[in-house]
GROMACS .gro file of C-alpha atoms in nm:
model
  254
    1UNK     CA    1  -0.449  -0.840   2.022
    2UNK     CA    2  -0.731  -1.079   2.101
    3UNK     CA    3  -0.805  -1.392   1.903
    4UNK     CA    4  -1.091  -1.236   1.707
    5UNK     CA    5  -1.054  -1.277   1.330
    6UNK     CA    6  -0.837  -1.000   1.187
    7UNK     CA    7  -0.957  -0.784   0.899
    8UNK     CA    8  -0.726  -0.599   0.658
    9UNK     CA    9  -0.804  -0.314   0.420
   10UNK     CA   10  -0.572  -0.298   0.118
   11UNK     CA   11  -0.602   0.001  -0.116
   12UNK     CA   12  -0.537  -0.067  -0.483
   13UNK     CA   13  -0.583  -0.437  -0.425
   14UNK     CA   14  -0.703  -0.540  -0.771
   15UNK     CA   15  -0.355  -0.591  -0.921
   16UNK     CA   16   0.020  -0.576  -0.870
   17UNK     CA   17   0.161  -0.544  -0.521
   18UNK     CA   18  -0.182  -0.469  -0.372
   19UNK     CA   19  -0.327  -0.794  -0.503
   20UNK     CA   20  -0.019  -0.984  -0.392
   21UNK     CA   21  -0.034  -0.831  -0.041
   22UNK     CA   22  -0.406  -0.907  -0.013
   23UNK     CA   23  -0.351  -1.273  -0.102
   24UNK     CA   24  -0.051  -1.301   0.132
   25UNK     CA   25  -0.264  -1.162   0.418
   26UNK     CA   26  -0.541  -1.409   0.333
   27UNK     CA   27  -0.280  -1.684   0.337
   28UNK     CA   28  -0.210  -1.589   0.699
   29UNK     CA   29  -0.574  -1.639   0.796
   30UNK     CA   30  -0.674  -1.272   0.770
   31UNK     CA   31  -0.997  -1.151   0.605
   32UNK     CA   32  -0.935  -0.885   0.341
   33UNK     CA   33  -1.129  -0.590   0.201
   34UNK     CA   34  -0.969  -0.441  -0.111
   35UNK     CA   35  -1.031  -0.116  -0.290
   36UNK     CA   36  -1.011  -0.073  -0.666
   37UNK     CA   37  -1.012   0.239  -0.879
   38UNK     CA   38  -1.154   0.131  -1.218
   39UNK     CA   39  -1.086  -0.243  -1.259
   40UNK     CA   40  -1.394  -0.391  -1.101
   41UNK     CA   41  -1.363  -0.725  -1.284
   42UNK     CA   42  -1.005  -0.770  -1.161
   43UNK     CA   43  -1.112  -0.678  -0.807
   44UNK     CA   44  -1.388  -0.941  -0.820
   45UNK     CA   45  -1.129  -1.203  -0.918
   46UNK     CA   46  -0.909  -1.109  -0.623
   47UNK     CA   47  -1.205  -1.142  -0.384
   48UNK     CA   48  -1.267  -1.490  -0.527
   49UNK     CA   49  -0.899  -1.576  -0.474
   50UNK     CA   50  -0.918  -1.454  -0.113
   51UNK     CA   51  -1.225  -1.671  -0.057
   52UNK     CA   52  -1.053  -1.968  -0.224
   53UNK     CA   53  -0.788  -1.935   0.049
   54UNK     CA   54  -1.065  -1.981   0.306
   55UNK     CA   55  -1.097  -1.618   0.416
   56UNK     CA   56  -1.375  -1.366   0.378
   57UNK     CA   57  -1.322  -1.101   0.109
   58UNK     CA   58  -1.496  -0.781   0.001
   59UNK     CA   59  -1.428  -0.492  -0.235
   60UNK     CA   60  -1.510  -0.121  -0.256
   61UNK     CA   61  -1.448   0.138  -0.526
   62UNK     CA   62  -1.219   0.425  -0.423
   63UNK     CA   63  -1.020   0.696  -0.596
   64UNK     CA   64  -0.747   0.761  -0.338
   65UNK     CA   65  -0.667   1.091  -0.508
   66UNK     CA   66  -1.008   1.244  -0.428
   67UNK     CA   67  -1.019   1.341  -0.061
   68UNK     CA   68  -1.375   1.476  -0.103
   69UNK     CA   69  -1.500   1.118  -0.150
   70UNK     CA   70  -1.339   0.977   0.166
   71UNK     CA   71  -1.627   1.042   0.409
   72UNK     CA   72  -1.865   0.849   0.184
   73UNK     CA   73  -1.606   0.572   0.147
   74UNK     CA   74  -1.561   0.538   0.523
   75UNK     CA   75  -1.938   0.519   0.560
   76UNK     CA   76  -1.954   0.241   0.297
   77UNK     CA   77  -1.667   0.061   0.468
   78UNK     CA   78  -1.837   0.065   0.808
   79UNK     CA   79  -2.153  -0.072   0.643
   80UNK     CA   80  -1.950  -0.359   0.491
   81UNK     CA   81  -1.780  -0.426   0.827
   82UNK     CA   82  -2.112  -0.429   1.011
   83UNK     CA   83  -2.285  -0.654   0.756
   84UNK     CA   84  -1.996  -0.893   0.696
   85UNK     CA   85  -1.825  -0.904   1.034
   86UNK     CA   86  -2.061  -0.746   1.286
   87UNK     CA   87  -1.786  -0.495   1.368
   88UNK     CA   88  -1.727  -0.128   1.299
   89UNK     CA   89  -1.347  -0.154   1.310
   90UNK     CA   90  -1.073  -0.332   1.117
   91UNK     CA   91  -0.718  -0.427   1.217
   92UNK     CA   92  -0.476  -0.369   0.931
   93UNK     CA   93  -0.448  -0.083   0.680
   94UNK     CA   94  -0.220  -0.122   0.378
   95UNK     CA   95  -0.181   0.208   0.193
   96UNK     CA   96  -0.077   0.061  -0.140
   97UNK     CA   97  -0.276   0.237  -0.414
   98UNK     CA   98  -0.062   0.445  -0.644
   99UNK     CA   99   0.093   0.500  -0.985
  100UNK     CA  100   0.425   0.623  -1.114
  101UNK     CA  101   0.527   0.887  -1.363
  102UNK     CA  102   0.871   0.864  -1.523
  103UNK     CA  103   0.970   1.213  -1.635
  104UNK     CA  104   1.271   1.435  -1.567
  105UNK     CA  105   1.226   1.718  -1.315
  106UNK     CA  106   1.290   1.974  -1.589
  107UNK     CA  107   0.993   1.841  -1.786
  108UNK     CA  108   0.746   1.759  -1.507
  109UNK     CA  109   0.420   1.951  -1.547
  110UNK     CA  110   0.219   2.092  -1.259
  111UNK     CA  111  -0.064   1.858  -1.359
  112UNK     CA  112   0.164   1.554  -1.333
  113UNK     CA  113   0.299   1.677  -0.999
  114UNK     CA  114  -0.048   1.737  -0.857
  115UNK     CA  115  -0.183   1.400  -0.973
  116UNK     CA  116   0.111   1.224  -0.804
  117UNK     CA  117   0.076   1.429  -0.488
  118UNK     CA  118  -0.298   1.371  -0.461
  119UNK     CA  119  -0.264   0.992  -0.477
  120UNK     CA  120   0.081   0.926  -0.330
  121UNK     CA  121   0.083   1.172  -0.041
  122UNK     CA  122  -0.227   1.382   0.021
  123UNK     CA  123  -0.459   1.085  -0.035
  124UNK     CA  124  -0.261   0.861   0.199
  125UNK     CA  125  -0.246   1.134   0.465
  126UNK     CA  126  -0.619   1.207   0.470
  127UNK     CA  127  -0.744   0.852   0.408
  128UNK     CA  128  -0.536   0.734   0.706
  129UNK     CA  129  -0.670   1.024   0.911
  130UNK     CA  130  -1.031   0.939   0.826
  131UNK     CA  131  -0.977   0.568   0.891
  132UNK     CA  132  -0.787   0.616   1.219
  133UNK     CA  133  -1.101   0.604   1.440
  134UNK     CA  134  -1.198   0.276   1.270
  135UNK     CA  135  -0.862   0.101   1.315
  136UNK     CA  136  -0.885  -0.129   1.617
  137UNK     CA  137  -0.649  -0.077   1.910
  138UNK     CA  138  -0.322  -0.267   1.853
  139UNK     CA  139  -0.380  -0.248   1.478
  140UNK     CA  140  -0.120  -0.214   1.204
  141UNK     CA  141  -0.058   0.026   0.919
  142UNK     CA  142   0.180  -0.045   0.630
  143UNK     CA  143   0.257   0.242   0.393
  144UNK     CA  144   0.411   0.155   0.056
  145UNK     CA  145   0.719   0.360  -0.027
  146UNK     CA  146   0.994   0.289  -0.282
  147UNK     CA  147   1.362   0.199  -0.292
  148UNK     CA  148   1.396   0.519  -0.498
  149UNK     CA  149   1.398   0.725  -0.177
  150UNK     CA  150   1.746   0.576  -0.107
  151UNK     CA  151   1.894   0.524  -0.454
  152UNK     CA  152   1.831   0.737  -0.759
  153UNK     CA  153   1.716   0.639  -1.107
  154UNK     CA  154   1.670   0.952  -1.316
  155UNK     CA  155   1.316   1.050  -1.407
  156UNK     CA  156   1.146   0.957  -1.079
  157UNK     CA  157   1.208   1.285  -0.897
  158UNK     CA  158   0.849   1.392  -0.828
  159UNK     CA  159   0.728   1.038  -0.753
  160UNK     CA  160   1.015   0.961  -0.516
  161UNK     CA  161   0.984   1.294  -0.336
  162UNK     CA  162   0.621   1.208  -0.253
  163UNK     CA  163   0.737   0.870  -0.121
  164UNK     CA  164   1.004   1.044   0.085
  165UNK     CA  165   0.721   1.240   0.245
  166UNK     CA  166   0.541   0.909   0.314
  167UNK     CA  167   0.847   0.776   0.498
  168UNK     CA  168   0.858   1.080   0.726
  169UNK     CA  169   0.480   1.061   0.776
  170UNK     CA  170   0.516   0.693   0.872
  171UNK     CA  171   0.735   0.790   1.171
  172UNK     CA  172   0.492   1.056   1.286
  173UNK     CA  173   0.196   0.820   1.254
  174UNK     CA  174   0.387   0.557   1.456
  175UNK     CA  175   0.460   0.814   1.728
  176UNK     CA  176   0.112   0.964   1.750
  177UNK     CA  177  -0.085   0.642   1.709
  178UNK     CA  178   0.142   0.427   1.926
  179UNK     CA  179  -0.056   0.529   2.233
  180UNK     CA  180  -0.336   0.308   2.098
  181UNK     CA  181  -0.093   0.027   2.026
  182UNK     CA  182  -0.111   0.085   1.650
  183UNK     CA  183   0.216   0.004   1.471
  184UNK     CA  184   0.304   0.191   1.152
  185UNK     CA  185   0.582   0.091   0.912
  186UNK     CA  186   0.684   0.163   0.554
  187UNK     CA  187   0.782  -0.102   0.299
  188UNK     CA  188   1.012   0.022   0.023
  189UNK     CA  189   1.019  -0.216  -0.277
  190UNK     CA  190   1.301  -0.204  -0.528
  191UNK     CA  191   1.237  -0.243  -0.899
  192UNK     CA  192   0.946  -0.485  -0.947
  193UNK     CA  193   0.815  -0.645  -1.268
  194UNK     CA  194   0.446  -0.546  -1.260
  195UNK     CA  195   0.235  -0.324  -1.489
  196UNK     CA  196   0.333  -0.030  -1.264
  197UNK     CA  197   0.461   0.271  -1.456
  198UNK     CA  198   0.348   0.123  -1.787
  199UNK     CA  199   0.517  -0.210  -1.716
  200UNK     CA  200   0.865  -0.086  -1.814
  201UNK     CA  201   1.051  -0.303  -1.560
  202UNK     CA  202   0.849  -0.607  -1.665
  203UNK     CA  203   0.858  -0.558  -2.044
  204UNK     CA  204   1.171  -0.363  -2.135
  205UNK     CA  205   1.453  -0.620  -2.162
  206UNK     CA  206   1.725  -0.356  -2.170
  207UNK     CA  207   1.592  -0.197  -1.851
  208UNK     CA  208   1.549  -0.538  -1.688
  209UNK     CA  209   1.912  -0.619  -1.765
  210UNK     CA  210   2.037  -0.286  -1.631
  211UNK     CA  211   1.840  -0.326  -1.309
  212UNK     CA  212   1.930  -0.692  -1.256
  213UNK     CA  213   2.300  -0.600  -1.285
  214UNK     CA  214   2.252  -0.353  -1.000
  215UNK     CA  215   2.077  -0.599  -0.764
  216UNK     CA  216   2.294  -0.819  -0.542
  217UNK     CA  217   2.070  -1.120  -0.604
  218UNK     CA  218   2.103  -1.073  -0.980
  219UNK     CA  219   1.742  -1.045  -1.091
  220UNK     CA  220   1.451  -0.803  -1.105
  221UNK     CA  221   1.196  -0.829  -0.824
  222UNK     CA  222   0.852  -0.985  -0.869
  223UNK     CA  223   0.526  -0.903  -0.691
  224UNK     CA  224   0.564  -1.230  -0.499
  225UNK     CA  225   0.881  -1.091  -0.340
  226UNK     CA  226   0.687  -0.810  -0.171
  227UNK     CA  227   0.338  -0.923  -0.064
  228UNK     CA  228   0.466  -1.172   0.191
  229UNK     CA  229   0.680  -0.905   0.355
  230UNK     CA  230   0.382  -0.668   0.383
  231UNK     CA  231   0.171  -0.946   0.535
  232UNK     CA  232   0.447  -1.060   0.772
  233UNK     CA  233   0.488  -0.704   0.905
  234UNK     CA  234   0.127  -0.731   1.022
  235UNK     CA  235   0.190  -1.043   1.234
  236UNK     CA  236   0.288  -1.076   1.599
  237UNK     CA  237   0.640  -1.190   1.504
  238UNK     CA  238   0.704  -0.832   1.391
  239UNK     CA  239   0.523  -0.686   1.692
  240UNK     CA  240   0.819  -0.478   1.808
  241UNK     CA  241   0.898  -0.332   1.463
  242UNK     CA  242   0.755   0.019   1.452
  243UNK     CA  243   0.819   0.348   1.273
  244UNK     CA  244   1.061   0.173   1.038
  245UNK     CA  245   1.138   0.175   0.667
  246UNK     CA  246   1.194  -0.180   0.546
  247UNK     CA  247   1.356  -0.197   0.205
  248UNK     CA  248   1.268  -0.505  -0.001
  249UNK     CA  249   1.490  -0.478  -0.305
  250UNK     CA  250   1.714  -0.787  -0.316
  251UNK     CA  251   2.003  -0.553  -0.240
  252UNK     CA  252   1.957  -0.296  -0.516
  253UNK     CA  253   2.238  -0.045  -0.580
  254UNK     CA  254   2.435  -0.142  -0.270
   0.00000   0.00000   0.00000
């Protein structure tokens, strides 16, 4: 890749792992555009934090579960790229936006299943497809998966199945897009203390204790444990890592 300033697009960048990844990318000298779903005020704060790190930041509203809105989003994005950077491409895509539902398979409703699928799989598939022409040659894509595709905690069946699909998709994207030098990898976090899934890992002491006992390093993960890995995967040091699932769990359920 040439020495031109890199630009990253992080979906769901207003909080949690998305925010952390955005700031870690900015810390590596990369400009960052984040998307937010509803939390505009939080997104504005993240843009300010990106700028405080000396990089350029921007934000756009996006519901990653609504494929019908993607053409308009891509058009907005290219406007922002043209105005802010005098480019119509960007270099790094982090497909992070998502939510979890904790419910047994026997009790999962079709509505819950569809809402998960739309955001966690269908949205990622078609957003990546629409953005592909705008990712610069030799770009990078990081898809967020979950440790729950390897180990099982009851109640995450539908969610984890969607992430399993993401891991397979990651390999196919790497294969098909490799001819343009675009690397595609999946990062699979273990249990992380954020407000994800209602904040149960962060707030429920009993659950925290149970999880910590099953992690080799003896504690629950924090957002800070993940963002740096996502950002590092986008650097030249990881230039030969491609089509891979990288678990970042502290050694959970080994």
